[in-house]
mmCIF file of C-alpha atoms in Angstrom:
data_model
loop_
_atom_site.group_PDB
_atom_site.id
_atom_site.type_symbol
_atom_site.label_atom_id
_atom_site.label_comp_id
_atom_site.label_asym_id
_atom_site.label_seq_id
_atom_site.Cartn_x
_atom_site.Cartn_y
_atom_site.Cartn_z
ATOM 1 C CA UNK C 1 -18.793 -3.749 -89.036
ATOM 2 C CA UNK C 2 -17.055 -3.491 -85.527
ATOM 3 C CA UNK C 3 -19.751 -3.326 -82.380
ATOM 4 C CA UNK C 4 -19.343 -2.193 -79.008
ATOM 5 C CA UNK C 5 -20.238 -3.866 -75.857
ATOM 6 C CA UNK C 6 -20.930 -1.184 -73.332
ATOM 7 C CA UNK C 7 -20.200 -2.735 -70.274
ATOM 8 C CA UNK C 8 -21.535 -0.171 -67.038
ATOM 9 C CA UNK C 9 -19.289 -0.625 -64.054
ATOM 10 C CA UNK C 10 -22.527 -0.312 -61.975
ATOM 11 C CA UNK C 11 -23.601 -3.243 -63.484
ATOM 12 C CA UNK C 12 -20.396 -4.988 -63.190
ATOM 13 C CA UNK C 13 -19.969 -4.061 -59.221
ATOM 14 C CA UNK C 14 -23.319 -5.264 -58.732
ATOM 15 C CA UNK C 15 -22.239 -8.539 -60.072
ATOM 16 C CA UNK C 16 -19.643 -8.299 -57.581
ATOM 17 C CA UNK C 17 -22.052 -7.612 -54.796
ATOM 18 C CA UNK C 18 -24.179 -10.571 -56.050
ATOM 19 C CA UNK C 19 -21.268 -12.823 -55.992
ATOM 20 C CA UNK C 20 -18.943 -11.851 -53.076
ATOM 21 C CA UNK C 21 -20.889 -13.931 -50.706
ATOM 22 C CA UNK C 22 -20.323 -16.874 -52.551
ATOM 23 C CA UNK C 23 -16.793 -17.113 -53.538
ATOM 24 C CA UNK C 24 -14.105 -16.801 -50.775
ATOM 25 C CA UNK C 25 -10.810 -15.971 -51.672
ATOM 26 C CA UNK C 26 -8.548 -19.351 -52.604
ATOM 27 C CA UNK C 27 -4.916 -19.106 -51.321
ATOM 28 C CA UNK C 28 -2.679 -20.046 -53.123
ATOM 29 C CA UNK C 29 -0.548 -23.274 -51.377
ATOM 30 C CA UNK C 30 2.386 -25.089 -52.280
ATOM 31 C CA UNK C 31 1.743 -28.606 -52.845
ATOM 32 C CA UNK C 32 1.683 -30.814 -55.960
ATOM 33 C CA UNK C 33 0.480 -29.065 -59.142
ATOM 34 C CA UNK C 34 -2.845 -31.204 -59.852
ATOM 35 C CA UNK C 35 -3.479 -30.518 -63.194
ATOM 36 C CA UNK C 36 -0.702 -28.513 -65.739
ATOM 37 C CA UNK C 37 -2.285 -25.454 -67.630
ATOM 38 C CA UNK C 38 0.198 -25.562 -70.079
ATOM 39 C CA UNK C 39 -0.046 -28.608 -72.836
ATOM 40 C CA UNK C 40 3.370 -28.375 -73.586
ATOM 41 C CA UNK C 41 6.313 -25.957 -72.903
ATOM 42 C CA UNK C 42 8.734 -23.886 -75.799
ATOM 43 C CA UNK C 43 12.152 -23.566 -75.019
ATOM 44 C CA UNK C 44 12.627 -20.113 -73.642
ATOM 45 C CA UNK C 45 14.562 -17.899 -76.783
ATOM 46 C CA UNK C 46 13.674 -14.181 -75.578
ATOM 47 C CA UNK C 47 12.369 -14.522 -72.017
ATOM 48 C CA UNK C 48 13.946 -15.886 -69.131
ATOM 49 C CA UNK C 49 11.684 -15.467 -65.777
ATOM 50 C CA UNK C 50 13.262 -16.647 -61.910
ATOM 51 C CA UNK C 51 11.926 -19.415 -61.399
ATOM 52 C CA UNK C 52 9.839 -19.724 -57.596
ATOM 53 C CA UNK C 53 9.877 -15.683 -58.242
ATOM 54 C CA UNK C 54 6.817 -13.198 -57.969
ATOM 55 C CA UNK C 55 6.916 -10.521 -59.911
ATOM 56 C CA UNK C 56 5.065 -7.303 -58.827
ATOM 57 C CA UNK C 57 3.512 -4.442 -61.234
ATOM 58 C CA UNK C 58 1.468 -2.082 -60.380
ATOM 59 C CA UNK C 59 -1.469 -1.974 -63.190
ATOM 60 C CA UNK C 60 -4.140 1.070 -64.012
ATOM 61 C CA UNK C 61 -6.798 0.801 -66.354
ATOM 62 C CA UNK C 62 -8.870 4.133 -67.570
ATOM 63 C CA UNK C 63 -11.701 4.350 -69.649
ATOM 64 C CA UNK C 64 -12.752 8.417 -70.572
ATOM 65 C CA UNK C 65 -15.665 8.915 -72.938
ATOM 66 C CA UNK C 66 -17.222 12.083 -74.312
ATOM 67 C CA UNK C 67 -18.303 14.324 -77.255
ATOM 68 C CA UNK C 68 -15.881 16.313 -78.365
ATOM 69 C CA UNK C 69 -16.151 19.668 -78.936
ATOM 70 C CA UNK C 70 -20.475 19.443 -78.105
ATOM 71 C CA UNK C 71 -19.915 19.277 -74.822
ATOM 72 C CA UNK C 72 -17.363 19.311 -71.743
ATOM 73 C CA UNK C 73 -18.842 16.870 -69.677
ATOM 74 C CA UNK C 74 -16.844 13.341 -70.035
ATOM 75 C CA UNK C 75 -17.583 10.190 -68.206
ATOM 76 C CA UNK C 76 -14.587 8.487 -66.589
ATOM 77 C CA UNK C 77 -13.807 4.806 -64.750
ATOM 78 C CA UNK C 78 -10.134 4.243 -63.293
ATOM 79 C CA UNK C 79 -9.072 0.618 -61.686
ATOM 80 C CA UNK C 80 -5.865 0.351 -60.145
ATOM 81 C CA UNK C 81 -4.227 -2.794 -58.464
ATOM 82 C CA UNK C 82 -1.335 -4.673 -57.356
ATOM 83 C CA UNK C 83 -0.382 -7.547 -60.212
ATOM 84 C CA UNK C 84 1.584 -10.550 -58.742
ATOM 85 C CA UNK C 85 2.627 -12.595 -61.608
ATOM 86 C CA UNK C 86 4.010 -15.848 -60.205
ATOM 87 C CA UNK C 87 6.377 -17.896 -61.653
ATOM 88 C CA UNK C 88 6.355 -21.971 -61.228
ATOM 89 C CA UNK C 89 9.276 -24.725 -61.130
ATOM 90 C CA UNK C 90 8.208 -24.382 -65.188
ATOM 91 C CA UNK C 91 8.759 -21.126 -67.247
ATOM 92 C CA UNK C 92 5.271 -21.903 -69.133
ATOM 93 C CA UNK C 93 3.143 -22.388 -65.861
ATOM 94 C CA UNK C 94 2.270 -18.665 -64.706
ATOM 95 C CA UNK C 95 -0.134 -17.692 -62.188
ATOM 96 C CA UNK C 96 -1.787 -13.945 -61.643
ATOM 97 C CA UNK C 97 -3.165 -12.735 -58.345
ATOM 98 C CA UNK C 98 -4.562 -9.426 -57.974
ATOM 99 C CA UNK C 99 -4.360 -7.619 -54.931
ATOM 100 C CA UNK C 100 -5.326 -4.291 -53.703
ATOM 101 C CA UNK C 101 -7.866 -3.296 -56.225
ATOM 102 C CA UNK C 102 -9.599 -0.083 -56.591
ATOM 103 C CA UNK C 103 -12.467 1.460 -58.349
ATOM 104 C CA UNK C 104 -13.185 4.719 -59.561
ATOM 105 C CA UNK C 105 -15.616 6.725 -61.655
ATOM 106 C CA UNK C 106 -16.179 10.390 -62.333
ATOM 107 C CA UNK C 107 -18.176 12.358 -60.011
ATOM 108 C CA UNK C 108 -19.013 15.658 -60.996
ATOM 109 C CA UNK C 109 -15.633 17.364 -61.733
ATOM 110 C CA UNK C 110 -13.475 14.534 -59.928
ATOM 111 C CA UNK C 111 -12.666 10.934 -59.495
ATOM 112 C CA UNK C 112 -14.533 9.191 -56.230
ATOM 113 C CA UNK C 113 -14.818 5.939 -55.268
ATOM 114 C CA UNK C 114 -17.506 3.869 -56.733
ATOM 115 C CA UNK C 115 -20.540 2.503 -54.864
ATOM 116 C CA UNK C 116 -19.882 -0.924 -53.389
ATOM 117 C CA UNK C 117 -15.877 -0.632 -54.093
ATOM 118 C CA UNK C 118 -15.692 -2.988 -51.521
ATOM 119 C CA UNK C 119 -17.822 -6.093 -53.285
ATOM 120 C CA UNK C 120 -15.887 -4.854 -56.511
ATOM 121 C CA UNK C 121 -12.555 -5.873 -54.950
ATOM 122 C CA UNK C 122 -13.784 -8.857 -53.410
ATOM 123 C CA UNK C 123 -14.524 -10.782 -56.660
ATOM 124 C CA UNK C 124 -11.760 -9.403 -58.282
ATOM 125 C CA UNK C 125 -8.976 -10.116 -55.756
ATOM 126 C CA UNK C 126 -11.171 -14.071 -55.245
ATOM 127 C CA UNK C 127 -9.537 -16.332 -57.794
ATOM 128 C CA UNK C 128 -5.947 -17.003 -58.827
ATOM 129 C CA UNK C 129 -5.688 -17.062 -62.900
ATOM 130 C CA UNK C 130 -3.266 -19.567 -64.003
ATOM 131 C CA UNK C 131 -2.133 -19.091 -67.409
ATOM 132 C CA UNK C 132 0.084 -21.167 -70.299
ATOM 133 C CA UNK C 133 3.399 -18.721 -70.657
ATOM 134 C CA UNK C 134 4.763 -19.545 -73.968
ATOM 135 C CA UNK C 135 8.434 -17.413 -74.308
ATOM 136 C CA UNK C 136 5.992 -13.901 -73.958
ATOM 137 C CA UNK C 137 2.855 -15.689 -75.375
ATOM 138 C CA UNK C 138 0.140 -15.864 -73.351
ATOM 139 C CA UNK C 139 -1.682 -18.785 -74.762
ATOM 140 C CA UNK C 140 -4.782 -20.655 -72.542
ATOM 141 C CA UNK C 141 -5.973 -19.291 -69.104
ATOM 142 C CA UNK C 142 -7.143 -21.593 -66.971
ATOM 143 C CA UNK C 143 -9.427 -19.594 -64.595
ATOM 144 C CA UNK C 144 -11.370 -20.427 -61.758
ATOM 145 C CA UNK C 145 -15.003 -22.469 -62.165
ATOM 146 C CA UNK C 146 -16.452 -19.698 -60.385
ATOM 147 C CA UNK C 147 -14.950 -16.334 -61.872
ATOM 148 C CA UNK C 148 -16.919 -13.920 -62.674
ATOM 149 C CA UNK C 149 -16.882 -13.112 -66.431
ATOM 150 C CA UNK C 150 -16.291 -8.866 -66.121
ATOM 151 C CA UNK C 151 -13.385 -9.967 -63.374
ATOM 152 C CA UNK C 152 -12.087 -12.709 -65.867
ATOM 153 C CA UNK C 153 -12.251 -9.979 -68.586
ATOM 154 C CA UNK C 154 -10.485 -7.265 -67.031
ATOM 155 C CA UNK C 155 -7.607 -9.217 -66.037
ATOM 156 C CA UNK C 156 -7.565 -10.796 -70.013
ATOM 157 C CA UNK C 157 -6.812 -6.924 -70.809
ATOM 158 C CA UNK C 158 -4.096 -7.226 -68.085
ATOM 159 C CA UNK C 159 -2.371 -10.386 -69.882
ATOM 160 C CA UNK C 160 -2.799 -8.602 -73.522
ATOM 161 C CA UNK C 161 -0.516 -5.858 -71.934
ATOM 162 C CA UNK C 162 1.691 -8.562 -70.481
ATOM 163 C CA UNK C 163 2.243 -10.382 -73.528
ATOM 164 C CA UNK C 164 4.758 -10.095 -76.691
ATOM 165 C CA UNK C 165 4.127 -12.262 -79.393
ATOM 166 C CA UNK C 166 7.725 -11.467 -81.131
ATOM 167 C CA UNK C 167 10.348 -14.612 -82.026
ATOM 168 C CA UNK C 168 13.174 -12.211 -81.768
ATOM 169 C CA UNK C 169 13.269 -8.544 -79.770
ATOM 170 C CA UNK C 170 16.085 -7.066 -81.949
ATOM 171 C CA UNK C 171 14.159 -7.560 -85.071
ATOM 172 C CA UNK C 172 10.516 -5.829 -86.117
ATOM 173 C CA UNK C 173 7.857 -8.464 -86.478
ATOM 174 C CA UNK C 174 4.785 -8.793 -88.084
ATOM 175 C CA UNK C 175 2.060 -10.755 -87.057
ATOM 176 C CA UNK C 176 -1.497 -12.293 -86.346
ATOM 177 C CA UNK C 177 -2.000 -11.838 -82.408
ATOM 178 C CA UNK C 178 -4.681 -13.557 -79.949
ATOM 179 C CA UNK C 179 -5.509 -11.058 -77.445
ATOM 180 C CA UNK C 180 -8.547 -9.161 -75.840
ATOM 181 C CA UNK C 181 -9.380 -7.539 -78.663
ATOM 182 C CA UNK C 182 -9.749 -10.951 -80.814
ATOM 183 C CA UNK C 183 -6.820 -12.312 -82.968
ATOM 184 C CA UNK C 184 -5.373 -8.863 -84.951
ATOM 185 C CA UNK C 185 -3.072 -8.232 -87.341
ATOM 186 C CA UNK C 186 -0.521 -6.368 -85.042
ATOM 187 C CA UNK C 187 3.360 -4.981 -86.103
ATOM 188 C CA UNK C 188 5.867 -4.968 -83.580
ATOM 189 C CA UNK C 189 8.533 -2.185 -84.014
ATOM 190 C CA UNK C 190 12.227 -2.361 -82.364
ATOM 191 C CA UNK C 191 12.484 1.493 -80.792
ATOM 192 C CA UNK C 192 15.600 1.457 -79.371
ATOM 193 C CA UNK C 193 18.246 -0.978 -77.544
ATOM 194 C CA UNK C 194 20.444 0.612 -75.004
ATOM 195 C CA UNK C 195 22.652 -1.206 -72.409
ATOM 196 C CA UNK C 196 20.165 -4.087 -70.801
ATOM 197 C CA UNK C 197 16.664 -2.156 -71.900
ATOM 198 C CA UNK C 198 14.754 -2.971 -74.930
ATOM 199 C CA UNK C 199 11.765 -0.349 -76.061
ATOM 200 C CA UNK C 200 9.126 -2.077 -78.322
ATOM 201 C CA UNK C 201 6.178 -0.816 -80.235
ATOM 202 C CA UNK C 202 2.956 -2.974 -80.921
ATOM 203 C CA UNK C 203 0.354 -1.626 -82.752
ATOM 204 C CA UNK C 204 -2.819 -3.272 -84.079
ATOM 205 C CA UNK C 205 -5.274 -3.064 -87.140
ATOM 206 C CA UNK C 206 -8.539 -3.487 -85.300
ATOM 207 C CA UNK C 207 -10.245 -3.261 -88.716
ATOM 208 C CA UNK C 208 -8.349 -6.833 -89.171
ATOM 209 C CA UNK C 209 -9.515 -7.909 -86.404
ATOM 210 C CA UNK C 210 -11.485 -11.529 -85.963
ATOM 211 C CA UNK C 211 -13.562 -11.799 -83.155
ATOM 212 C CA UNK C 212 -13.947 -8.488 -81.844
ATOM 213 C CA UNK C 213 -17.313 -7.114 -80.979
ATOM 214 C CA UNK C 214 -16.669 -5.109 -77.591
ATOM 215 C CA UNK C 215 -14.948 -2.478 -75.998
ATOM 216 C CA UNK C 216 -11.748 -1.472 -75.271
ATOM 217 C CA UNK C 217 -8.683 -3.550 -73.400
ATOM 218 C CA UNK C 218 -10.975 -5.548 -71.538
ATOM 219 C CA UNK C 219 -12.012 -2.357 -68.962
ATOM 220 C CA UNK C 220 -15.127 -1.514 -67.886
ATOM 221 C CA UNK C 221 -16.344 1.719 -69.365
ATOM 222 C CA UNK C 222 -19.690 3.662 -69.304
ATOM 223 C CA UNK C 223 -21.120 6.459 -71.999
ATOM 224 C CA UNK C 224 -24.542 6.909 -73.682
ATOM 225 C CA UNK C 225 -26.288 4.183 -74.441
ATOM 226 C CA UNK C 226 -27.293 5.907 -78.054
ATOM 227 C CA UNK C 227 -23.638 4.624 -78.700
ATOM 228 C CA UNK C 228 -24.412 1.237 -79.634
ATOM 229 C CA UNK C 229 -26.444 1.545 -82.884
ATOM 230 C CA UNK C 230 -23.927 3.776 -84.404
ATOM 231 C CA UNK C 231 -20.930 2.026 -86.162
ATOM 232 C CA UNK C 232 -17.444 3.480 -85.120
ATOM 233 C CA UNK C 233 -15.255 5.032 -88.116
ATOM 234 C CA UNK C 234 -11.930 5.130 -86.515
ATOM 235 C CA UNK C 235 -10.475 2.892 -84.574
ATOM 236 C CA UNK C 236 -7.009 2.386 -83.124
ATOM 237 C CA UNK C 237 -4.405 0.711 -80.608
ATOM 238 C CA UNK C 238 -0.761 1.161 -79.836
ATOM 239 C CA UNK C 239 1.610 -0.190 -76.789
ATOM 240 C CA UNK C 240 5.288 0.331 -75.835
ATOM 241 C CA UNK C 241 6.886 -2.101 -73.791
ATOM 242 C CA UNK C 242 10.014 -1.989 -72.179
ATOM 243 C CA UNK C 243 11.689 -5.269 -71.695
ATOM 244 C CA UNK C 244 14.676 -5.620 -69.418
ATOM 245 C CA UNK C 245 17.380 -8.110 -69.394
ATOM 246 C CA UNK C 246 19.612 -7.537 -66.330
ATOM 247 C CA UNK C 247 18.831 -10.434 -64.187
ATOM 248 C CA UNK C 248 16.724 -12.650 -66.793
ATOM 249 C CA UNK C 249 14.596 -11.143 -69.432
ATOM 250 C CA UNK C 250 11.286 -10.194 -68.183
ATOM 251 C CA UNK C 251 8.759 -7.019 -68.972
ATOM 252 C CA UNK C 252 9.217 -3.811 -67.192
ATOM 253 C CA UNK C 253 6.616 -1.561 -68.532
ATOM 254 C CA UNK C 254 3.855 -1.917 -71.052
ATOM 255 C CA UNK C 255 1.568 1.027 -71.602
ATOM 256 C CA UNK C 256 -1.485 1.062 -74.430
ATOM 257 C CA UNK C 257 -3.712 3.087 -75.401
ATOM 258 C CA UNK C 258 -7.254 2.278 -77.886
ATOM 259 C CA UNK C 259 -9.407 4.641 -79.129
ATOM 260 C CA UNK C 260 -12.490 4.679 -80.887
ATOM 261 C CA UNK C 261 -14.631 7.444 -82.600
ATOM 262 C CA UNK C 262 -18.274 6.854 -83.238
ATOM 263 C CA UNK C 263 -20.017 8.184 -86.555
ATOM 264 C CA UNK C 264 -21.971 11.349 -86.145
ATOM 265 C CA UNK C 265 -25.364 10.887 -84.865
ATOM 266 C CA UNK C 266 -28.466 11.086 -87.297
ATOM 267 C CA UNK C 267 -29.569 14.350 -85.186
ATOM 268 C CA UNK C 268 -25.935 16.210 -86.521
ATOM 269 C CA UNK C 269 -24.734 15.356 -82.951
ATOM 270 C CA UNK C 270 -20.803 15.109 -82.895
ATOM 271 C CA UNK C 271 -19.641 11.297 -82.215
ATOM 272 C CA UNK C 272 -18.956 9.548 -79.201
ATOM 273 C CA UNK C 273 -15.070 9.658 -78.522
ATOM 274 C CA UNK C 274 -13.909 7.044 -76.102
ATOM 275 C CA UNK C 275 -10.398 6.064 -74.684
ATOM 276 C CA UNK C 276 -8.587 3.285 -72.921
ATOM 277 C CA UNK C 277 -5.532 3.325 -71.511
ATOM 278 C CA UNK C 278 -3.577 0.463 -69.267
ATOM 279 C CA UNK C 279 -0.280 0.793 -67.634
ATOM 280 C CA UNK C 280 1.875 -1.795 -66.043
ATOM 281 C CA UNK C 281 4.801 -1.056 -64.123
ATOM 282 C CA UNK C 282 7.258 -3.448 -62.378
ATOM 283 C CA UNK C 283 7.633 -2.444 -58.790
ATOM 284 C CA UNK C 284 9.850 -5.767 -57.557
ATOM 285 C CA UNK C 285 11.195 -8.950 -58.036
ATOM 286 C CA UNK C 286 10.270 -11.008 -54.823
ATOM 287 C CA UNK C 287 12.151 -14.462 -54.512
ATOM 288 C CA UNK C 288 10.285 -17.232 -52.518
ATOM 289 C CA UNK C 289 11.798 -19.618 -50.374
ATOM 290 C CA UNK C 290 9.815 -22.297 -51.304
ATOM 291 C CA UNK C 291 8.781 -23.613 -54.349
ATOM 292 C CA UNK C 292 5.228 -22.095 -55.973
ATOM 293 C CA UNK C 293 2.945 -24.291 -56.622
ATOM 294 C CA UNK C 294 -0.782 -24.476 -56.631
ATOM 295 C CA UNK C 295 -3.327 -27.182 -55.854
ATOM 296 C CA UNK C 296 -5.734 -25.834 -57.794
ATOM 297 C CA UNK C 297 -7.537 -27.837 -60.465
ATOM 298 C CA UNK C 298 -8.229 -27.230 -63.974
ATOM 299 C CA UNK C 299 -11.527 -26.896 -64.515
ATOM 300 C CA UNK C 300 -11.598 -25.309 -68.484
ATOM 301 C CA UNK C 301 -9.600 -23.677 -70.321
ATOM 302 C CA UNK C 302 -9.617 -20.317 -72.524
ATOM 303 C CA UNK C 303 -7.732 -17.931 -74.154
ATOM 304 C CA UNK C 304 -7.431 -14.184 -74.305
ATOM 305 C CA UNK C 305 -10.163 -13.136 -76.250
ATOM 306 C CA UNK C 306 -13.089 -10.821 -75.135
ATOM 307 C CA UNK C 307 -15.842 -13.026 -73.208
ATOM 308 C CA UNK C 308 -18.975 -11.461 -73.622
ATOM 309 C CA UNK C 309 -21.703 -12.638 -70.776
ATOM 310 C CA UNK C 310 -24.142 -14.445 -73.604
ATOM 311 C CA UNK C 311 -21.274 -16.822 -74.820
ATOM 312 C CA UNK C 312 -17.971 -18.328 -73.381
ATOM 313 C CA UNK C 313 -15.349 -19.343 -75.069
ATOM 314 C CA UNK C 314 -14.250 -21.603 -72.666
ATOM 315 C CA UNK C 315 -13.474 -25.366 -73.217
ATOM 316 C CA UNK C 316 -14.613 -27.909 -70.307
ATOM 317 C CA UNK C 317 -11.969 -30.010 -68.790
ATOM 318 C CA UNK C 318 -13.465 -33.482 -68.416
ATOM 319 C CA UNK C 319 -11.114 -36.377 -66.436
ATOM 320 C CA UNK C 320 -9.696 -38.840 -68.667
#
């Protein structure tokens, strides 16, 4: 039976508060890559990312949760941000920087800024995430010692959005996919192909799901507590990517979308109905002068999957 993790984004910004005095932001400098993230690197069949090249989206993450038809009121959390996905000398050795992030939640009949956005943004803007980029396959992270597990999380629901586990885009696929939501039986449907644009559908079984006990696309969401003893009946997820191939092959859009509905309660109470949706959009292609590299160390290594605060499923690195 799935579960749900109900993560409260007070909670999570007063981690942030907690922590922001103790990790400064790390820039990222170009010197000699100390340690790779990747273990090895596939030849590149379907994606083909500029080299030295960062390249901009502009992500949004919304979680809305309510009754339906019991009552109108619903409880909403929006994050926006800048995503800077930099590419290395290597096609496999990725690095993600957030910038400019945001948090909202619903106040009475409209979205205001959350207490202590500031500290939110902080911790989430801190640490550079370099990541193993395996032709669309985003396959260990390799985070920071000192990131915060809710940061690390939301930008693992990022990456899931990012990623596109396919061996060819002209042909439908189906597959067993690591992501957030735990490794998922997911199909992977060709829309269309016209001129240099590719539309692909991904959607997943979360019933097949191994893994998964928590909520939705990584995001931090808040609804009644009484949620969490009461199993969830339905439960679904579908993205479209776009994937362009003009100047390389790279992603232009991915939106998704996950939804869960919660049994009725014991009292005849209609269920719980609660929604995530994440966008990324491309906004530009910057080319750097110099060759991006980082000198920051790997300290362990993990993958995609849903951390919860009570375990980690993150692997030491130890020097050899």
């Amino acid at each position: 039976m799935l579960t749900v993790v109900i993560v409260a984004a007070l909670a999570a910004v007063t981690t942030a508060n907690s922590a922001s005095d103790t990790y400064p932001p790390q820039v990222i400098t170009r010197s000699r890559i100390s340690q790779e993230c990747a273990g090895y690197c596939k030849d590149s069949s379907k994606f083909s990312l500029r080299p030295d090249s960062t390249y901009v989206y502009s992500y949004e993450g919304t979680t809305t949760s309510g009754v339906p038809g019991a009552s109108n009121e619903t409880s909403v959390i929006k994050v926006t941000a800048k995503a800077h996905i930099q590419v290395t000398a290597s096609p496999c050795e990725l690095i993600l920087q957030i910038h400019e992030a945001s948090l909202l939640d619903s106040g009475m009949t409209e979205l205001q800024s959350a207490d202590r956005q500031r500290e939110f943004a902080k911790v989430l803007e801190a640490n550079p995430l370099r990541f193993s980029y395996q032709d669309g396959r985003v396959e260990q992270l390799c985070p920071a010692a000192e990131e915060a597990v809710w940061a690390l999380n939301l930008k693992r629901g990022l990456l899931s959005a990012f990623q596109n586990s396919m061996a060819d885009l002209s042909r439908d696929a189906h597959l067993y996919e690591r992501d957030v939501s735990g490794s998922c039986e997911t199909t992977y449907s060709v829309k269309s192909s016209m001129w240099s644009d590719v539309k692909v559908l991904k959607n997943k079984d979360l019933q097949s799901c191994s893994g998964r006990g928590h909520q939705t696309l990584g995001l931090l969401t808040t609804f009644s507590t009484k949620a969490k003893s009461v199993p969830i009946i339905k439960s679904e997820q579908f993205c479209e990517q776009t994937i362009k191939s003009d100047d390389g092959t790279y992603l232009s859009s991915s939106r998704c979308q996950e939804t869960h509905i919660f049994a009725p309660f014991s009292n005849g109470q209609s269920g719980i109905r609660t929604t995530a949706e994440l966008s990324l959009s491309l906004d530009n292609i910057v080319q750097s002068t110099e060759p991006i590299l980082t000198d920051l160390f790997v300290s362990k290594r993990t993958d995609l999957q849903f951390e919860s605060s009570s375990m980690s499923a993150e692997t030491p690195v130890t020097e050899s």
